[in-house]
DNA sequence: AACGCGGGGCA
DNA sequence: TGCCCAGCGTT
């Protein structure tokens, strides 16, 4: 069997398999380009089961591009809370506004135009064009590279930029006439359900017969992928600053900077401390770092007792955080200013915290504190 | 080409 | 508990 026959076999059998076995997912119930676009952005680096409830809430609150374009950014961020990579949400809203203004409220249907939108790279562009408009463009994500690397025994490192190009060219050649949307979704569906990273379910695979990796017994060795660097550790100490008097039952929160990690999300005031400060014996030293740093922000605190320990792993950083309860130390606040706070600080209680978007690590601490 | 950017699932 | 899952923007 030559290469062209193997390609033809793959395309035909994968398409037929998908049409029979496709999961009934919320974003597969319409061809609304805007809804498909939302789902594809949410699905970047995020699994289907996680995305489903977010997709429902998001499309219910912002059913049209007009609704999303006109919404305050904080509300968009709040609906994205817990999903991670928050620039995806801001880019999506910015791109939708762009579509409203420049494309008359219609998601562009050409590769050139759609690729100019913020947050729309080669994968998302191909996915939206093929699924919403049935245009024969490849949509190469991690699933697709895994499937293709195995079936065609491609041993290039999939983390390399050039490998993407090889995969895209191949994926485009494989698209059956008039069936780009179903074929591309089938490729990803196979990667998610059958051709899994570990212990692939080859016996149920529609293209096992001609899978090169399977023939060589190499399905577990592919794709070849350079390992990511391990996250660097950071030691942090966070303050649960408890209000008193009018602020009884409230906790002080702080908004993060406009740019960078967790941009514009809300958090507990905290500081990074040098290695060694965060262990049991070092806690007193790290508390003084916290007190001094917050004093510079005109927040005077009197440290109380340890509340909990929290760990959180990002792709590139590991946070090891001690959380201590504190009370306010009014003497640090300049006299005459009363309870005036910097504008990026805010008191919240168990009800009003719902209005602010927090990264999961702080959400968990606050939920525990308020017994939610 | 290398790095920054979140969060969750599985053995 | 340690391993895995990865698109897009920026530099």
mmCIF file of C-alpha atoms (C1' of nucleotides) in Angstrom:
data_model
loop_
_atom_site.group_PDB
_atom_site.id
_atom_site.type_symbol
_atom_site.label_atom_id
_atom_site.label_comp_id
_atom_site.label_asym_id
_atom_site.label_seq_id
_atom_site.Cartn_x
_atom_site.Cartn_y
_atom_site.Cartn_z
ATOM 1 C CA UNK A 1 0.000 0.000 0.000
ATOM 2 C CA UNK A 2 1.502 3.334 -1.013
ATOM 3 C CA UNK A 3 1.362 6.603 0.856
ATOM 4 C CA UNK A 4 -1.586 7.981 -1.067
ATOM 5 C CA UNK A 5 -3.642 4.892 -0.360
ATOM 6 C CA UNK A 6 -2.778 5.115 3.334
ATOM 7 C CA UNK A 7 -3.888 8.761 3.339
ATOM 8 C CA UNK A 8 -7.125 7.942 1.552
ATOM 9 C CA UNK A 9 -7.845 5.080 3.924
ATOM 10 C CA UNK A 10 -7.220 7.344 6.894
ATOM 11 C CA UNK A 11 -9.478 10.143 5.662
ATOM 12 C CA UNK A 12 -12.386 7.885 4.733
ATOM 13 C CA UNK A 13 -12.374 5.737 7.847
ATOM 14 C CA UNK A 14 -11.791 8.593 10.249
ATOM 15 C CA UNK A 15 -14.648 10.607 8.758
ATOM 16 C CA UNK A 16 -17.054 7.657 8.920
ATOM 17 C CA UNK A 17 -15.970 6.872 12.482
ATOM 18 C CA UNK A 18 -16.521 10.460 13.598
ATOM 19 C CA UNK A 19 -19.985 10.661 12.085
ATOM 20 C CA UNK A 20 -20.958 7.545 14.006
ATOM 21 C CA UNK A 21 -19.187 8.189 17.329
ATOM 22 C CA UNK A 22 -19.106 11.965 17.779
ATOM 23 C CA UNK A 23 -19.901 13.132 21.287
ATOM 24 C CA UNK A 24 -22.907 15.355 21.728
ATOM 25 C CA UNK A 25 -21.145 18.513 22.914
ATOM 26 C CA UNK A 26 -22.880 21.866 23.484
ATOM 27 C CA UNK A 27 -20.929 23.697 20.774
ATOM 28 C CA UNK A 28 -21.696 20.965 18.255
ATOM 29 C CA UNK A 29 -25.408 21.753 18.406
ATOM 30 C CA UNK A 30 -25.155 24.816 16.179
ATOM 31 C CA UNK A 31 -22.987 26.252 13.453
ATOM 32 C CA UNK A 32 -22.974 29.700 15.045
ATOM 33 C CA UNK A 33 -19.422 30.903 14.259
ATOM 34 C CA UNK A 34 -19.330 33.035 17.405
ATOM 35 C CA UNK A 35 -20.259 30.109 19.667
ATOM 36 C CA UNK A 36 -17.783 27.820 17.905
ATOM 37 C CA UNK A 37 -15.122 30.476 18.310
ATOM 38 C CA UNK A 38 -15.809 30.735 22.057
ATOM 39 C CA UNK A 39 -15.567 26.970 22.438
ATOM 40 C CA UNK A 40 -12.279 26.785 20.544
ATOM 41 C CA UNK A 41 -10.708 29.505 22.666
ATOM 42 C CA UNK A 42 -11.900 27.831 25.865
ATOM 43 C CA UNK A 43 -10.626 24.475 24.639
ATOM 44 C CA UNK A 44 -7.069 25.766 24.202
ATOM 45 C CA UNK A 45 -5.108 23.964 26.934
ATOM 46 C CA UNK A 46 -8.338 22.988 28.648
ATOM 47 C CA UNK A 47 -10.232 19.690 28.617
ATOM 48 C CA UNK A 48 -13.755 19.243 27.359
ATOM 49 C CA UNK A 49 -15.313 18.356 30.723
ATOM 50 C CA UNK A 50 -13.913 21.509 32.299
ATOM 51 C CA UNK A 51 -15.075 23.733 29.448
ATOM 52 C CA UNK A 52 -18.712 22.584 29.234
ATOM 53 C CA UNK A 53 -20.111 24.474 32.262
ATOM 54 C CA UNK A 54 -18.085 27.572 31.372
ATOM 55 C CA UNK A 55 -19.392 27.464 27.810
ATOM 56 C CA UNK A 56 -22.999 27.287 29.035
ATOM 57 C CA UNK A 57 -22.605 30.191 31.439
ATOM 58 C CA UNK A 58 -20.692 32.304 28.936
ATOM 59 C CA UNK A 59 -23.066 31.861 25.998
ATOM 60 C CA UNK A 60 -26.057 32.358 28.262
ATOM 61 C CA UNK A 61 -24.734 35.673 29.544
ATOM 62 C CA UNK A 62 -23.235 36.742 26.183
ATOM 63 C CA UNK A 63 -25.420 35.012 23.560
ATOM 64 C CA UNK A 64 -24.372 37.421 20.822
ATOM 65 C CA UNK A 65 -21.182 39.216 19.871
ATOM 66 C CA UNK A 66 -22.976 42.462 20.585
ATOM 67 C CA UNK A 67 -23.604 41.361 24.168
ATOM 68 C CA UNK A 68 -19.963 40.451 24.698
ATOM 69 C CA UNK A 69 -18.661 43.586 22.990
ATOM 70 C CA UNK A 70 -20.735 45.798 25.272
ATOM 71 C CA UNK A 71 -19.982 43.988 28.542
ATOM 72 C CA UNK A 72 -17.586 45.348 31.172
ATOM 73 C CA UNK A 73 -14.282 43.496 31.176
ATOM 74 C CA UNK A 74 -14.633 42.578 34.858
ATOM 75 C CA UNK A 75 -17.748 40.610 34.091
ATOM 76 C CA UNK A 76 -16.033 38.719 31.289
ATOM 77 C CA UNK A 77 -13.124 37.951 33.591
ATOM 78 C CA UNK A 78 -15.508 36.773 36.302
ATOM 79 C CA UNK A 79 -17.140 34.298 33.920
ATOM 80 C CA UNK A 80 -13.663 33.049 32.995
ATOM 81 C CA UNK A 81 -12.676 32.660 36.666
ATOM 82 C CA UNK A 82 -11.001 29.303 37.294
ATOM 83 C CA UNK A 83 -10.445 28.551 33.614
ATOM 84 C CA UNK A 84 -6.952 30.024 33.544
ATOM 85 C CA UNK A 85 -4.957 31.862 30.880
ATOM 86 C CA UNK A 86 -7.061 34.955 31.414
ATOM 87 C CA UNK A 87 -5.594 36.813 28.449
ATOM 88 C CA UNK A 88 -7.716 34.458 26.354
ATOM 89 C CA UNK A 89 -10.845 36.123 27.732
ATOM 90 C CA UNK A 90 -9.557 39.652 27.215
ATOM 91 C CA UNK A 91 -8.321 38.845 23.714
ATOM 92 C CA UNK A 92 -11.660 37.250 22.846
ATOM 93 C CA UNK A 93 -13.611 40.293 23.933
ATOM 94 C CA UNK A 94 -11.210 42.610 22.110
ATOM 95 C CA UNK A 95 -11.469 40.516 18.951
ATOM 96 C CA UNK A 96 -15.270 40.440 19.129
ATOM 97 C CA UNK A 97 -15.307 44.224 19.378
ATOM 98 C CA UNK A 98 -13.056 44.269 16.319
ATOM 99 C CA UNK A 99 -15.494 42.039 14.431
ATOM 100 C CA UNK A 100 -18.346 44.370 15.370
ATOM 101 C CA UNK A 101 -16.517 47.433 14.152
ATOM 102 C CA UNK A 102 -14.560 46.208 11.184
ATOM 103 C CA UNK A 103 -16.502 43.231 9.860
ATOM 104 C CA UNK A 104 -20.083 44.336 10.447
ATOM 105 C CA UNK A 105 -20.638 41.808 13.206
ATOM 106 C CA UNK A 106 -19.855 38.775 11.030
ATOM 107 C CA UNK A 107 -16.949 36.489 11.963
ATOM 108 C CA UNK A 108 -14.613 36.654 8.936
ATOM 109 C CA UNK A 109 -14.514 33.518 6.782
ATOM 110 C CA UNK A 110 -11.068 33.898 5.266
ATOM 111 C CA UNK A 111 -7.778 32.771 6.787
ATOM 112 C CA UNK A 112 -6.210 36.134 6.149
ATOM 113 C CA UNK A 113 -8.887 38.151 7.914
ATOM 114 C CA UNK A 114 -9.665 35.852 10.832
ATOM 115 C CA UNK A 115 -5.966 35.483 11.624
ATOM 116 C CA UNK A 116 -5.653 39.200 12.298
ATOM 117 C CA UNK A 117 -7.953 38.878 15.323
ATOM 118 C CA UNK A 118 -6.406 38.881 18.800
ATOM 119 C CA UNK A 119 -6.028 35.408 20.232
ATOM 120 C CA UNK A 120 -6.733 33.717 16.903
ATOM 121 C CA UNK A 121 -3.622 31.793 15.859
ATOM 122 C CA UNK A 122 -3.214 29.074 13.240
ATOM 123 C CA UNK A 123 -5.133 26.460 15.225
ATOM 124 C CA UNK A 124 -8.148 28.579 16.177
ATOM 125 C CA UNK A 125 -8.340 30.091 12.705
ATOM 126 C CA UNK A 126 -8.446 26.658 11.080
ATOM 127 C CA UNK A 127 -10.893 25.300 13.637
ATOM 128 C CA UNK A 128 -13.423 28.123 13.223
ATOM 129 C CA UNK A 129 -13.116 28.232 9.431
ATOM 130 C CA UNK A 130 -13.544 24.486 9.047
ATOM 131 C CA UNK A 131 -16.202 23.868 11.702
ATOM 132 C CA UNK A 132 -18.319 26.986 11.190
ATOM 133 C CA UNK A 133 -17.816 27.519 7.458
ATOM 134 C CA UNK A 134 -16.624 24.085 6.290
ATOM 135 C CA UNK A 135 -13.549 25.683 4.701
ATOM 136 C CA UNK A 136 -10.757 23.183 3.925
ATOM 137 C CA UNK A 137 -8.212 24.565 6.413
ATOM 138 C CA UNK A 138 -6.224 22.387 8.825
ATOM 139 C CA UNK A 139 -6.723 22.763 12.583
ATOM 140 C CA UNK A 140 -3.632 21.265 14.176
ATOM 141 C CA UNK A 141 -3.659 20.974 17.958
ATOM 142 C CA UNK A 142 -1.897 18.553 20.283
ATOM 143 C CA UNK A 143 -4.414 15.784 19.601
ATOM 144 C CA UNK A 144 -3.921 16.078 15.868
ATOM 145 C CA UNK A 145 -0.132 16.027 16.115
ATOM 146 C CA UNK A 146 -0.303 12.923 18.290
ATOM 147 C CA UNK A 147 -2.603 11.084 15.869
ATOM 148 C CA UNK A 148 -0.633 12.059 12.773
ATOM 149 C CA UNK A 149 2.765 11.369 14.329
ATOM 150 C CA UNK A 150 1.615 7.851 15.147
ATOM 151 C CA UNK A 151 -0.266 6.958 11.979
ATOM 152 C CA UNK A 152 2.481 8.319 9.707
ATOM 153 C CA UNK A 153 5.370 7.588 12.085
ATOM 154 C CA UNK A 154 6.611 11.163 12.206
ATOM 155 C CA UNK A 155 9.487 11.367 14.661
ATOM 156 C CA UNK A 156 10.093 15.113 14.607
ATOM 157 C CA UNK A 157 9.839 16.875 17.970
ATOM 158 C CA UNK A 158 6.306 18.287 18.033
ATOM 159 C CA UNK A 159 7.447 21.125 20.286
ATOM 160 C CA UNK A 160 9.551 22.488 17.418
ATOM 161 C CA UNK A 161 8.061 25.267 15.335
ATOM 162 C CA UNK A 162 8.865 23.572 12.044
ATOM 163 C CA UNK A 163 7.011 20.391 12.951
ATOM 164 C CA UNK A 164 3.737 22.312 13.068
ATOM 165 C CA UNK A 165 4.221 23.275 9.444
ATOM 166 C CA UNK A 166 4.778 19.666 8.413
ATOM 167 C CA UNK A 167 1.655 18.628 10.307
ATOM 168 C CA UNK A 168 -0.467 21.417 8.833
ATOM 169 C CA UNK A 169 0.518 20.547 5.287
ATOM 170 C CA UNK A 170 -0.282 16.894 5.893
ATOM 171 C CA UNK A 171 -3.544 17.630 7.712
ATOM 172 C CA UNK A 172 -4.709 19.846 4.862
ATOM 173 C CA UNK A 173 -4.016 17.145 2.276
ATOM 174 C CA UNK A 174 -6.102 14.686 4.273
ATOM 175 C CA UNK A 175 -9.301 16.762 4.369
ATOM 176 C CA UNK A 176 -11.991 14.982 2.315
ATOM 177 C CA UNK A 177 -13.859 17.060 -0.260
ATOM 178 C CA UNK A 178 -16.659 19.026 1.370
ATOM 179 C CA UNK A 179 -16.128 17.572 4.846
ATOM 180 C CA UNK A 180 -13.517 19.803 6.467
ATOM 181 C CA UNK A 181 -15.492 20.467 9.647
ATOM 182 C CA UNK A 182 -16.338 16.866 10.401
ATOM 183 C CA UNK A 183 -12.898 15.607 9.443
ATOM 184 C CA UNK A 184 -11.024 18.108 11.583
ATOM 185 C CA UNK A 185 -13.283 17.412 14.533
ATOM 186 C CA UNK A 186 -12.848 13.691 13.917
ATOM 187 C CA UNK A 187 -9.083 14.034 14.074
ATOM 188 C CA UNK A 188 -9.324 15.771 17.455
ATOM 189 C CA UNK A 189 -12.026 13.416 18.694
ATOM 190 C CA UNK A 190 -9.851 10.419 17.884
ATOM 191 C CA UNK A 191 -6.939 11.957 19.761
ATOM 192 C CA UNK A 192 -9.119 12.660 22.780
ATOM 193 C CA UNK A 193 -11.041 9.389 22.947
ATOM 194 C CA UNK A 194 -8.917 6.675 21.292
ATOM 195 C CA UNK A 195 -5.404 7.785 20.362
ATOM 196 C CA UNK A 196 -4.712 9.011 23.899
ATOM 197 C CA UNK A 197 -1.295 10.142 25.184
ATOM 198 C CA UNK A 198 -0.859 7.048 27.341
ATOM 199 C CA UNK A 199 -2.350 3.584 26.797
ATOM 200 C CA UNK A 200 -4.045 4.353 23.459
ATOM 201 C CA UNK A 201 -7.116 2.239 22.717
ATOM 202 C CA UNK A 202 -5.817 0.869 19.441
ATOM 203 C CA UNK A 203 -8.244 -2.036 19.280
ATOM 204 C CA UNK A 204 -11.163 0.359 18.812
ATOM 205 C CA UNK A 205 -9.304 2.650 16.425
ATOM 206 C CA UNK A 206 -10.856 3.002 12.958
ATOM 207 C CA UNK A 207 -7.434 3.346 11.300
ATOM 208 C CA UNK A 208 -5.371 0.855 13.310
ATOM 209 C CA UNK A 209 -4.953 -1.394 10.246
ATOM 210 C CA UNK A 210 -2.537 1.018 8.612
ATOM 211 C CA UNK A 211 -1.136 2.857 11.606
ATOM 212 C CA UNK A 212 2.638 2.857 11.204
ATOM 213 C CA UNK A 213 3.375 3.297 14.905
ATOM 214 C CA UNK A 214 1.074 0.403 15.764
ATOM 215 C CA UNK A 215 2.787 -1.828 13.194
ATOM 216 C CA UNK A 216 6.143 -1.000 14.768
ATOM 217 C CA UNK A 217 4.846 -1.261 18.330
ATOM 218 C CA UNK A 218 5.849 2.362 18.847
ATOM 219 C CA UNK A 219 2.486 3.938 19.646
ATOM 220 C CA UNK A 220 3.544 4.653 23.230
ATOM 221 C CA UNK A 221 6.812 6.302 22.121
ATOM 222 C CA UNK A 222 5.140 8.874 19.881
ATOM 223 C CA UNK A 223 4.856 11.770 19.563
ATOM 224 C CA UNK A 224 8.430 12.788 20.311
ATOM 225 C CA UNK A 225 8.265 15.774 22.595
ATOM 226 C CA UNK A 226 10.932 17.745 24.356
ATOM 227 C CA UNK A 227 10.183 17.957 28.052
ATOM 228 C CA UNK A 228 9.177 21.316 29.480
ATOM 229 C CA UNK A 229 11.310 22.927 32.136
ATOM 230 C CA UNK A 230 10.053 22.255 35.653
ATOM 231 C CA UNK A 231 8.337 25.212 37.348
ATOM 232 C CA UNK A 232 10.604 27.349 39.528
ATOM 233 C CA UNK A 233 9.590 27.497 43.183
ATOM 234 C CA UNK A 234 8.437 30.741 44.758
ATOM 235 C CA UNK A 235 7.764 31.175 48.458
ATOM 236 C CA UNK A 236 5.036 33.579 49.386
ATOM 237 C CA UNK A 237 3.160 34.805 52.411
ATOM 238 C CA UNK A 238 -0.389 36.085 52.131
ATOM 239 C CA UNK A 239 -2.519 38.127 54.533
ATOM 240 C CA UNK A 240 -6.138 37.517 55.427
ATOM 241 C CA UNK A 241 -6.708 41.022 56.795
ATOM 242 C CA UNK A 242 -9.848 40.967 58.906
ATOM 243 C CA UNK A 243 -11.841 44.173 59.191
ATOM 244 C CA UNK A 244 -13.377 45.443 62.384
ATOM 245 C CA UNK A 245 -16.117 47.935 63.212
ATOM 246 C CA UNK A 246 -17.881 48.849 59.943
ATOM 247 C CA UNK A 247 -15.711 46.264 58.185
ATOM 248 C CA UNK A 248 -16.593 43.439 60.583
ATOM 249 C CA UNK A 249 -16.788 40.171 58.640
ATOM 250 C CA UNK A 250 -14.831 41.639 55.719
ATOM 251 C CA UNK A 251 -11.456 40.723 54.223
ATOM 252 C CA UNK A 252 -9.140 43.069 52.366
ATOM 253 C CA UNK A 253 -8.387 42.109 48.750
ATOM 254 C CA UNK A 254 -6.133 43.674 46.142
ATOM 255 C CA UNK A 255 -6.270 43.900 42.346
ATOM 256 C CA UNK A 256 -3.232 42.706 40.409
ATOM 257 C CA UNK A 257 -1.420 44.905 37.877
ATOM 258 C CA UNK A 258 -2.755 45.485 34.339
ATOM 259 C CA UNK A 259 -0.107 43.272 32.741
ATOM 260 C CA UNK A 260 1.611 39.990 33.446
ATOM 261 C CA UNK A 261 0.696 36.981 35.516
ATOM 262 C CA UNK A 262 -3.022 36.899 36.421
ATOM 263 C CA UNK A 263 -3.387 40.429 35.112
ATOM 264 C CA UNK A 264 -6.239 42.429 36.661
ATOM 265 C CA UNK A 265 -7.415 39.502 38.786
ATOM 266 C CA UNK A 266 -8.082 40.003 42.511
ATOM 267 C CA UNK A 267 -6.004 38.380 45.227
ATOM 268 C CA UNK A 268 -5.105 38.377 48.895
ATOM 269 C CA UNK A 269 -2.317 40.869 49.594
ATOM 270 C CA UNK A 270 0.897 38.863 49.621
ATOM 271 C CA UNK A 271 4.632 39.076 49.044
ATOM 272 C CA UNK A 272 7.354 36.809 47.794
ATOM 273 C CA UNK A 273 9.891 35.879 50.455
ATOM 274 C CA UNK A 274 13.378 34.434 50.007
ATOM 275 C CA UNK A 275 13.833 30.682 50.007
ATOM 276 C CA UNK A 276 13.818 29.282 53.523
ATOM 277 C CA UNK A 277 11.569 31.973 54.963
ATOM 278 C CA UNK A 278 8.430 29.978 54.351
ATOM 279 C CA UNK A 279 9.132 26.888 56.410
ATOM 280 C CA UNK A 280 7.905 26.471 59.958
ATOM 281 C CA UNK A 281 10.892 28.087 61.648
ATOM 282 C CA UNK A 282 11.048 30.912 59.101
ATOM 283 C CA UNK A 283 7.477 32.121 59.360
ATOM 284 C CA UNK A 284 8.212 34.976 61.758
ATOM 285 C CA UNK A 285 10.859 36.382 59.396
ATOM 286 C CA UNK A 286 8.531 36.218 56.411
ATOM 287 C CA UNK A 287 5.781 37.936 58.377
ATOM 288 C CA UNK A 288 8.002 40.945 58.878
ATOM 289 C CA UNK A 289 8.630 41.072 55.118
ATOM 290 C CA UNK A 290 4.875 41.062 54.602
ATOM 291 C CA UNK A 291 4.288 43.781 57.192
ATOM 292 C CA UNK A 292 6.970 46.018 55.726
ATOM 293 C CA UNK A 293 5.789 45.588 52.155
ATOM 294 C CA UNK A 294 2.163 46.366 52.965
ATOM 295 C CA UNK A 295 3.211 49.393 55.005
ATOM 296 C CA UNK A 296 4.758 50.777 51.816
ATOM 297 C CA UNK A 297 1.305 50.470 50.268
ATOM 298 C CA UNK A 298 -0.119 52.371 53.285
ATOM 299 C CA UNK A 299 -1.671 49.191 54.662
ATOM 300 C CA UNK A 300 -0.637 48.733 58.283
ATOM 301 C CA UNK A 301 -1.178 45.236 59.605
ATOM 302 C CA UNK A 302 -0.747 43.429 62.895
ATOM 303 C CA UNK A 303 -0.028 39.763 62.133
ATOM 304 C CA UNK A 304 -2.164 37.147 63.835
ATOM 305 C CA UNK A 305 -1.927 33.394 63.493
ATOM 306 C CA UNK A 306 -1.324 30.986 60.634
ATOM 307 C CA UNK A 307 -4.543 30.140 58.799
ATOM 308 C CA UNK A 308 -3.447 27.604 56.208
ATOM 309 C CA UNK A 309 -0.784 26.550 53.775
ATOM 310 C CA UNK A 310 -1.552 26.695 50.060
ATOM 311 C CA UNK A 311 0.331 25.411 47.046
ATOM 312 C CA UNK A 312 -0.393 26.281 43.463
ATOM 313 C CA UNK A 313 1.405 25.196 40.324
ATOM 314 C CA UNK A 314 1.364 27.281 37.179
ATOM 315 C CA UNK A 315 3.076 25.951 34.077
ATOM 316 C CA UNK A 316 6.248 27.872 34.913
ATOM 317 C CA UNK A 317 6.027 28.753 38.632
ATOM 318 C CA UNK A 318 5.212 26.825 41.771
ATOM 319 C CA UNK A 319 3.779 28.895 44.613
ATOM 320 C CA UNK A 320 4.320 27.713 48.150
ATOM 321 C CA UNK A 321 2.252 30.066 50.250
ATOM 322 C CA UNK A 322 1.634 30.542 53.951
ATOM 323 C CA UNK A 323 -1.596 32.341 54.783
ATOM 324 C CA UNK A 324 -1.833 34.293 58.033
ATOM 325 C CA UNK A 325 -4.762 36.162 59.503
ATOM 326 C CA UNK A 326 -4.063 39.809 60.378
ATOM 327 C CA UNK A 327 -5.822 42.802 61.822
ATOM 328 C CA UNK A 328 -5.389 46.386 60.680
ATOM 329 C CA UNK A 329 -2.874 48.590 62.476
ATOM 330 C CA UNK A 330 -4.467 52.043 62.109
ATOM 331 C CA UNK A 331 -1.389 53.912 63.350
ATOM 332 C CA UNK A 332 0.385 53.184 60.074
ATOM 333 C CA UNK A 333 -2.331 54.947 58.088
ATOM 334 C CA UNK A 334 -1.516 58.663 57.843
ATOM 335 C CA UNK A 335 -3.585 60.584 60.377
ATOM 336 C CA UNK A 336 -6.716 62.232 59.051
ATOM 337 C CA UNK A 337 -7.103 59.839 56.146
ATOM 338 C CA UNK A 338 -9.335 57.522 58.136
ATOM 339 C CA UNK A 339 -10.022 54.270 56.358
ATOM 340 C CA UNK A 340 -8.905 55.533 52.962
ATOM 341 C CA UNK A 341 -7.452 52.705 50.919
ATOM 342 C CA UNK A 342 -5.458 52.679 47.704
ATOM 343 C CA UNK A 343 -7.949 52.295 44.848
ATOM 344 C CA UNK A 344 -6.762 48.811 43.965
ATOM 345 C CA UNK A 345 -7.720 47.586 47.433
ATOM 346 C CA UNK A 346 -11.238 46.559 48.393
ATOM 347 C CA UNK A 347 -13.110 45.103 51.365
ATOM 348 C CA UNK A 348 -15.232 42.048 50.603
ATOM 349 C CA UNK A 349 -17.410 39.715 52.625
ATOM 350 C CA UNK A 350 -18.767 36.279 51.760
ATOM 351 C CA UNK A 351 -21.466 37.834 49.572
ATOM 352 C CA UNK A 352 -19.631 40.662 47.827
ATOM 353 C CA UNK A 353 -16.587 38.552 46.955
ATOM 354 C CA UNK A 354 -18.792 37.009 44.241
ATOM 355 C CA UNK A 355 -18.362 40.186 42.225
ATOM 356 C CA UNK A 356 -14.593 39.864 41.888
ATOM 357 C CA UNK A 357 -12.597 37.447 39.750
ATOM 358 C CA UNK A 358 -9.971 35.487 41.686
ATOM 359 C CA UNK A 359 -7.380 32.951 40.578
ATOM 360 C CA UNK A 360 -8.250 29.518 41.935
ATOM 361 C CA UNK A 361 -5.590 29.517 44.619
ATOM 362 C CA UNK A 362 -7.114 32.594 46.324
ATOM 363 C CA UNK A 363 -10.659 31.461 45.641
ATOM 364 C CA UNK A 364 -9.972 28.300 47.628
ATOM 365 C CA UNK A 365 -8.531 30.215 50.564
ATOM 366 C CA UNK A 366 -11.438 32.674 50.650
ATOM 367 C CA UNK A 367 -14.016 29.917 50.332
ATOM 368 C CA UNK A 368 -12.480 28.100 53.238
ATOM 369 C CA UNK A 369 -12.285 31.282 55.298
ATOM 370 C CA UNK A 370 -15.926 32.161 54.670
ATOM 371 C CA UNK A 371 -16.935 28.481 55.009
ATOM 372 C CA UNK A 372 -18.393 28.466 51.508
ATOM 373 C "C1'" DA B 1 13.589 30.188 18.840
ATOM 374 C "C1'" DA B 2 12.575 30.825 23.649
ATOM 375 C "C1'" DC B 3 9.719 32.336 27.121
ATOM 376 C "C1'" DG B 4 5.364 33.827 29.722
ATOM 377 C "C1'" DC B 5 0.860 32.447 30.692
ATOM 378 C "C1'" DG B 6 -3.469 28.446 34.581
ATOM 379 C "C1'" DG B 7 -5.408 24.819 35.864
ATOM 380 C "C1'" DG B 8 -6.823 19.984 36.059
ATOM 381 C "C1'" DG B 9 -6.664 14.707 35.398
ATOM 382 C "C1'" DC B 10 -4.604 10.272 35.939
ATOM 383 C "C1'" DA B 11 -1.708 6.132 37.451
ATOM 384 C "C1'" DT C 1 2.363 12.362 44.720
ATOM 385 C "C1'" DG C 2 4.623 12.868 40.511
ATOM 386 C "C1'" DC C 3 3.591 12.681 35.996
ATOM 387 C "C1'" DC C 4 1.065 14.416 31.996
ATOM 388 C "C1'" DC C 5 -2.031 17.487 29.072
ATOM 389 C "C1'" DA C 6 -0.233 22.952 25.218
ATOM 390 C "C1'" DG C 7 -2.014 27.443 21.673
ATOM 391 C "C1'" DC C 8 -0.986 32.305 21.362
ATOM 392 C "C1'" DG C 9 1.482 36.624 22.124
ATOM 393 C "C1'" DT C 10 5.746 38.727 22.960
ATOM 394 C "C1'" DT C 11 10.537 39.263 22.662
#
